[in-house]
Coordinates of C-alpha atoms in Angstrom, one line a residue:
X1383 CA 97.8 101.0 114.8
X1384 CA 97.1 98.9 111.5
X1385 CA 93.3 99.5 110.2
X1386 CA 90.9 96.7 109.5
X1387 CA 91.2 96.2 106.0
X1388 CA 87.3 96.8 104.7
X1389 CA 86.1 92.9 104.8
X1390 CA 87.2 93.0 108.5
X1391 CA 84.7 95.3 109.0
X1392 CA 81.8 93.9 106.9
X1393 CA 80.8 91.4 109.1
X1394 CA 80.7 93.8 112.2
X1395 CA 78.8 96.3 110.7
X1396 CA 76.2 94.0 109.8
X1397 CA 76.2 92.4 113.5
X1398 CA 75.2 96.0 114.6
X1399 CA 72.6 96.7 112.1
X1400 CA 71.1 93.3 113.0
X1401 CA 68.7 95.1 115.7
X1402 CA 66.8 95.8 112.8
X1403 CA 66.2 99.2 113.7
X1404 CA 67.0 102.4 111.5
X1405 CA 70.8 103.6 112.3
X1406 CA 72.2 106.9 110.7
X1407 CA 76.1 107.0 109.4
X1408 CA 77.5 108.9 112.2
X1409 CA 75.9 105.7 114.8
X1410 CA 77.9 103.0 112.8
X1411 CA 80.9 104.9 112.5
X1412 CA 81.3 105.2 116.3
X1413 CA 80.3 101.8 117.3
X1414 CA 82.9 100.5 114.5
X1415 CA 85.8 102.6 115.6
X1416 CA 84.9 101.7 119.1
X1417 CA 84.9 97.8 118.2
X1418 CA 87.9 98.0 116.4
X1419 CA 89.7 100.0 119.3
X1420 CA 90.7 103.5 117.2
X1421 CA 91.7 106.0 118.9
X1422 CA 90.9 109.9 117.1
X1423 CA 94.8 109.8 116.6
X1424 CA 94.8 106.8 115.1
X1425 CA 92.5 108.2 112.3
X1426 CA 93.6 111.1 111.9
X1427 CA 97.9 110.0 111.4
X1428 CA 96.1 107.8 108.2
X1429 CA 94.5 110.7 106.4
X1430 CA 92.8 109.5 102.8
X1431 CA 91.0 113.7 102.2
X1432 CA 91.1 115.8 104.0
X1433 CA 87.3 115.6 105.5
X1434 CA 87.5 111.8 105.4
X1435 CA 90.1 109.2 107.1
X1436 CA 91.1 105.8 105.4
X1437 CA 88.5 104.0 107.8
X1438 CA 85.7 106.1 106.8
X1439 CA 86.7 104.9 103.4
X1440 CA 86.9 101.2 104.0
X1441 CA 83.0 101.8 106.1
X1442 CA 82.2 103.1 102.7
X1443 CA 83.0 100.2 100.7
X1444 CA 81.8 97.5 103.5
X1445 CA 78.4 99.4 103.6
X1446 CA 78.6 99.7 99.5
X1447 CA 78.8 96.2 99.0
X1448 CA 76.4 95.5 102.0
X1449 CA 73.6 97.3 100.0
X1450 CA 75.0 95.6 96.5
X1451 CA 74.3 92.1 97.7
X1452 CA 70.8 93.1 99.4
X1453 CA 72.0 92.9 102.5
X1454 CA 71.3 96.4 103.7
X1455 CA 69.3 99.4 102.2
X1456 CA 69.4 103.0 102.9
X1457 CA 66.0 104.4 104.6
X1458 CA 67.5 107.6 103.8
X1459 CA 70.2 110.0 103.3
X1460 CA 72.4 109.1 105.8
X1461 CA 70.3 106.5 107.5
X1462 CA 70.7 103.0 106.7
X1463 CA 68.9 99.1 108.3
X1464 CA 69.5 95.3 107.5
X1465 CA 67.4 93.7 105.3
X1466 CA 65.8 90.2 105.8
X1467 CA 68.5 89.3 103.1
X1468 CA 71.1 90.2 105.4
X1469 CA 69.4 88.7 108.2
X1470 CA 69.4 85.4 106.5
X1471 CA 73.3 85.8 105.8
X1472 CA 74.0 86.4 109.3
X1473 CA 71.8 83.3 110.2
X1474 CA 74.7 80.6 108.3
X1475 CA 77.2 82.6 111.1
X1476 CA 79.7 83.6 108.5
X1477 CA 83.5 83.8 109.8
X1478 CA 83.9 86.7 107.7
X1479 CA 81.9 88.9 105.0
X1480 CA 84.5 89.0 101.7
X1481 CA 83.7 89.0 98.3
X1482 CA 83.6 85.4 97.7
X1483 CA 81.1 85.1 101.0
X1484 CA 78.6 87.9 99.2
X1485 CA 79.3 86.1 95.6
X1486 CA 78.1 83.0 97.2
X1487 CA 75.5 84.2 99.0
X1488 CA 74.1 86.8 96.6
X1489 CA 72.7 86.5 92.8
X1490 CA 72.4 90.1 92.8
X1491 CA 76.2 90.6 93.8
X1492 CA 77.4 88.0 91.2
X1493 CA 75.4 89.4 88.7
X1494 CA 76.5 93.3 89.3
X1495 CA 80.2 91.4 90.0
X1496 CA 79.6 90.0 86.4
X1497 CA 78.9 93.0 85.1
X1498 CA 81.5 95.4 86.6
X1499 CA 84.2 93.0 85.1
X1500 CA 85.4 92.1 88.4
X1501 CA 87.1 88.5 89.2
X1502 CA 85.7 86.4 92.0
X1503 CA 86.2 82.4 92.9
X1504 CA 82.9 81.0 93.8
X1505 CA 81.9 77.5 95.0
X1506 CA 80.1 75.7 92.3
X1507 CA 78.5 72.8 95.1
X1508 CA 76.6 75.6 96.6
X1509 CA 72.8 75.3 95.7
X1510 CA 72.5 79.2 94.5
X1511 CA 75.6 79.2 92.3
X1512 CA 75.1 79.1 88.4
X1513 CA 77.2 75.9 87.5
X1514 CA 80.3 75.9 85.3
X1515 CA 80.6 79.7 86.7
X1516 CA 84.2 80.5 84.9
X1517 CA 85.0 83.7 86.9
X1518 CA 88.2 82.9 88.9
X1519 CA 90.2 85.2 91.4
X1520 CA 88.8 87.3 94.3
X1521 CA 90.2 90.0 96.1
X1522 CA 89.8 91.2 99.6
X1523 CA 91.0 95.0 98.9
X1524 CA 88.6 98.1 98.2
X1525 CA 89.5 99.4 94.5
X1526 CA 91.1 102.2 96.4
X1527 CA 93.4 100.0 98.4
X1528 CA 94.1 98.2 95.5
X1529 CA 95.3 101.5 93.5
X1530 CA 97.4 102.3 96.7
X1531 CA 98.8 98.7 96.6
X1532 CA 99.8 99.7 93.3
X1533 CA 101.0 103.2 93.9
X1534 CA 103.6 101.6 96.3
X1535 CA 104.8 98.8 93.9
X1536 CA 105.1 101.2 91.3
X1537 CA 107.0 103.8 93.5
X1538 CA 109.8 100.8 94.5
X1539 CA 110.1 100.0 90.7
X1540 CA 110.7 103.8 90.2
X1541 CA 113.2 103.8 93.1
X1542 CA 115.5 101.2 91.8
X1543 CA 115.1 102.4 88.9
X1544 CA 116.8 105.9 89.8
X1545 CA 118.9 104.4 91.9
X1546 CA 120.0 102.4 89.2
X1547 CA 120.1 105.4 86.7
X1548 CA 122.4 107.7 89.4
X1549 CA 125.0 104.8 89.9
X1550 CA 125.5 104.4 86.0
X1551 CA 126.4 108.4 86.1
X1552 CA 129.4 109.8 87.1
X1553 CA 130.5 111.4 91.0
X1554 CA 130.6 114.6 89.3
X1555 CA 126.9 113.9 88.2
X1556 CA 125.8 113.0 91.1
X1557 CA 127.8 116.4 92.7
X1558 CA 125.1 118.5 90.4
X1559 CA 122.0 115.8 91.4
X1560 CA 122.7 117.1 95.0
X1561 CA 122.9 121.0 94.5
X1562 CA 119.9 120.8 92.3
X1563 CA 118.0 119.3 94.4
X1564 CA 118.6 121.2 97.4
X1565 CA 117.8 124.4 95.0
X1566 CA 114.6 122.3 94.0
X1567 CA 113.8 122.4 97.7
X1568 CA 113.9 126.2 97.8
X1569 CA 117.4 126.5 99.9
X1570 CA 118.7 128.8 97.6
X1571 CA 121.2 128.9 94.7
X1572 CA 123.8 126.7 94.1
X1573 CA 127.0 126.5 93.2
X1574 CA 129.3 122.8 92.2
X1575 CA 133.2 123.2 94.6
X1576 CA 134.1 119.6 94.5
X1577 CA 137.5 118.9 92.8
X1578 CA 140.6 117.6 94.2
X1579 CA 142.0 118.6 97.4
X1580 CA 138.4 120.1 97.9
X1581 CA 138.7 119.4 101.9
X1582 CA 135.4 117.2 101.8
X1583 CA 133.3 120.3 100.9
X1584 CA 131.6 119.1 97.2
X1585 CA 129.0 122.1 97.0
X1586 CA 127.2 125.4 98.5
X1587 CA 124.1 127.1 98.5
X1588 CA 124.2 130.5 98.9
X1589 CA 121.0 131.1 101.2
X1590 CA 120.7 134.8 100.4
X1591 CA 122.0 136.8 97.8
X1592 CA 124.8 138.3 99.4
X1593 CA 126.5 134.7 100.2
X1594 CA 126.3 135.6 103.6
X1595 CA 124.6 132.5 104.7
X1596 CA 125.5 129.4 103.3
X1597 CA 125.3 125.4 103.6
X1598 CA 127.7 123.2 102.6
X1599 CA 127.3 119.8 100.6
X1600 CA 129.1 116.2 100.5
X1601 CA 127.9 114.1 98.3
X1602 CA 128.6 110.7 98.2
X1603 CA 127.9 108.2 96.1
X1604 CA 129.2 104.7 98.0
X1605 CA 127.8 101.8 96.6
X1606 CA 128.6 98.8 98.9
X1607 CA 129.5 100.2 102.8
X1608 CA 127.4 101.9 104.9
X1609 CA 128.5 105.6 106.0
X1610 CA 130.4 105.7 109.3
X1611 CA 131.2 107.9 112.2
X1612 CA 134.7 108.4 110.6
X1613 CA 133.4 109.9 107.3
X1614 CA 131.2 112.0 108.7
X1615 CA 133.8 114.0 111.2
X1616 CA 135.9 114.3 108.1
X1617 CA 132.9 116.2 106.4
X1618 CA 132.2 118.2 110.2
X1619 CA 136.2 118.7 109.9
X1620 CA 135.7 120.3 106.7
X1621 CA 133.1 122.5 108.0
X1622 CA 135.5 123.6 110.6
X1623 CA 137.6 124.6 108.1
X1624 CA 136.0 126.9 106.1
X1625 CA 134.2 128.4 109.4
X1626 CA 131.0 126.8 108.7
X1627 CA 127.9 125.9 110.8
X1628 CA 125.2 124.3 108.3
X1629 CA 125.8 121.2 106.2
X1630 CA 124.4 118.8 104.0
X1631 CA 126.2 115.3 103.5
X1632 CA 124.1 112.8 101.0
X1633 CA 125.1 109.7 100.0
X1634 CA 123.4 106.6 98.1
X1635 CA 123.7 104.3 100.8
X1636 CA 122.6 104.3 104.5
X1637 CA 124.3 105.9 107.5
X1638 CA 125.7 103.9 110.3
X1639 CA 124.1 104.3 113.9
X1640 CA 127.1 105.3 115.3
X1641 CA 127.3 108.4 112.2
X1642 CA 123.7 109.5 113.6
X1643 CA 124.5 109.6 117.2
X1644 CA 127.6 111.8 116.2
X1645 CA 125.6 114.4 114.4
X1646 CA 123.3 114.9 117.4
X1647 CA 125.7 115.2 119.9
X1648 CA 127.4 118.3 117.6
X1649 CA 126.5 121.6 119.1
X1650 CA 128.5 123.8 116.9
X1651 CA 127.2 122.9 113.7
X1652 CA 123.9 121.7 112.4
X1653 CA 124.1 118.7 109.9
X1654 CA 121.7 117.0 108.2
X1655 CA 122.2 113.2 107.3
X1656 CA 120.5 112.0 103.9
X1657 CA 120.9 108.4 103.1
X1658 CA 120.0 106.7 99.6
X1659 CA 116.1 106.3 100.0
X1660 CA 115.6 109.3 101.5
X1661 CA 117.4 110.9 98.7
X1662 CA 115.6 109.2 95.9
X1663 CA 112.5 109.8 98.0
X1664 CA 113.1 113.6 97.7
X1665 CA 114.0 113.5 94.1
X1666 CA 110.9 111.8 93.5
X1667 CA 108.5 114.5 95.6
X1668 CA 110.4 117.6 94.1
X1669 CA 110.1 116.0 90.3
X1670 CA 114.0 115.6 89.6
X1671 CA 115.3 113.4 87.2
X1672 CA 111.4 112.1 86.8
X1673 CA 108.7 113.0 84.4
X1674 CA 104.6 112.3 85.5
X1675 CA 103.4 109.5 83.3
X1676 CA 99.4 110.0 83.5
X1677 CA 97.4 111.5 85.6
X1678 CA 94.0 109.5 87.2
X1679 CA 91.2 111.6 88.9
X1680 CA 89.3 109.3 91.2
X1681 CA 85.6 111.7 92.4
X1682 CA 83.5 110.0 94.8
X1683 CA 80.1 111.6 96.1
X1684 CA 80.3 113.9 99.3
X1685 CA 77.0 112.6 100.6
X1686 CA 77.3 114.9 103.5
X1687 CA 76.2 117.7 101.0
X1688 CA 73.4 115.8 100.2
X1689 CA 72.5 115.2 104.1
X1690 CA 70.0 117.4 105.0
X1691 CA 70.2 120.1 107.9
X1692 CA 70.3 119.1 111.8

């Protein structure tokens, strides 16, 4: 199931604190992933740290802006009520709390928005808006959605980029990409077979020292048909050949549903089928053929330290 992104969950959270009584984190956290129908799998499947979940995250930021725009204040550790502020906002029945709402509705949160650096459209006509306000663009993502948003943008760039890279290279290249990365992986050592009249059989590694157990490569790299059935029994055919049980075939490109339903009905052999992303996906998480560019250490507080004993 998706999770509320965290200005979905603004408004909500306010609506419970409205009671005006004195609610401690743990309270709002349950109500809110009962409202928004979560499930403990659900959380725990989108894992953010490992003592926190993506939604605990996105109640963070929904509360931190809360208290920003004097909406809510914290009682104490832990322990947090609606202000008469907050009140008030809920009184003009706002369709949903966003940044643009709060920048509207709050001096204080345009002011600290100002001063942050942050980029919000705000709406002039409205009585408690400074005219001639310049600031522009508003976003509805926590800054740590937004760095994901941009973790995945940069990760597709990187992926056609090495895809790209591997189809400039030659099929002997690509041969060694393949046995390295399977010794990247910790399969063993490798060793490059492919030539002509190689049988379909492009590569081994050598599981153990003695060579006595072994898996067998094809690589491929296609770059405009999808993998079928047909090339995949030649590879199986191969394995027959040499009396092998365990192979590898990897190709740039995807594998035909009719490929994938061969392997698993094989009972002989056991032969894994790696296609173009998740090959580039595995070079990527092992470090091969990419370098780290910079390194960003995000800390937040752990107020549960800072909660006092039960």
């Amino acid at each position: 199931m998706a999770l509320p992104k965290f200005d979905e969950i603004t408004l909500p959270f306010l609506l419970y604190l409205s009671d005006g009584k004195i609610h401690h984190r743990s309270e709002y956290l349950s109500y809110l992933k009962e409202y928004f129908h979560l499930s403990d799998d659900d959380l725990i499947a989108q894992k953010n740290k490992p003592r926190y979940t993506i939604f605990d995250d996105r109640v963070y930021w929904a509360r931190y802006y809360l208290m920003k725009a004097g909406c809510i204040e914290q009682a104490s550790i832990g322990n947090y009520k609606i202000t008469n502020l907050g009140m008030k906002l809920l009184d003009q029945k706002p369709v949903k709390i966003n940044e643009k709402c709060l920048t509207e509705f709050s001096d204080s949160f345009r002011e600290w928005m100002q001063k942050s650096g942050r980029k919000v459209t705000i709406d002039s006509t409205k009585q408690n808006i400074i005219p001639n306000n310049s600031i522009q663009v508003v976003s509805e993502l926590t800054p740590n959605d937004q760095l994901s948003d941009a973790e995945d943008l940069l990760k597709i760039e990187l992926f056609e980029k090495v895809r790209s890279a591997i189809l400039k290279c030659s099929a002997s290249f690509f041969e060694k990409l393949v046995v390295q990365l399977l010794e990247k992986m910790g399969y063993g050592i490798g060793e490059i077979t492919g030539k002509s009249g190689d049988g379909g059989i492009d590569g081994i590694i050598y599981e153990d020292k003695l060579g006595l157990e072994k898996i067998h490569i094809q690589a491929k790299r296609y770059e405009n048909n999808t993998v079928g059935s047909g090339e995949v029994q030649s590879f199986i055919g191969a394995l027959v050949g040499v009396g092998a049980d365990k192979g590898v075939f990897i190709t740039l490109l995807k594998f035909s549903a009719s490929a994938k339903s061969y392997v698993k009905s094989l009972k002989n052999q056991k032969v894994i089928l790696i296609d173009g992303d998740k090959l580039l996906e595995l070079m990527i998480d092992h470090d091969l053929g990419v370098s780290i560019d910079r390194t960003i250490t995000i800390k937040k507080i752990d107020m549960d330290y800072f909660e006092p004993d039960e």
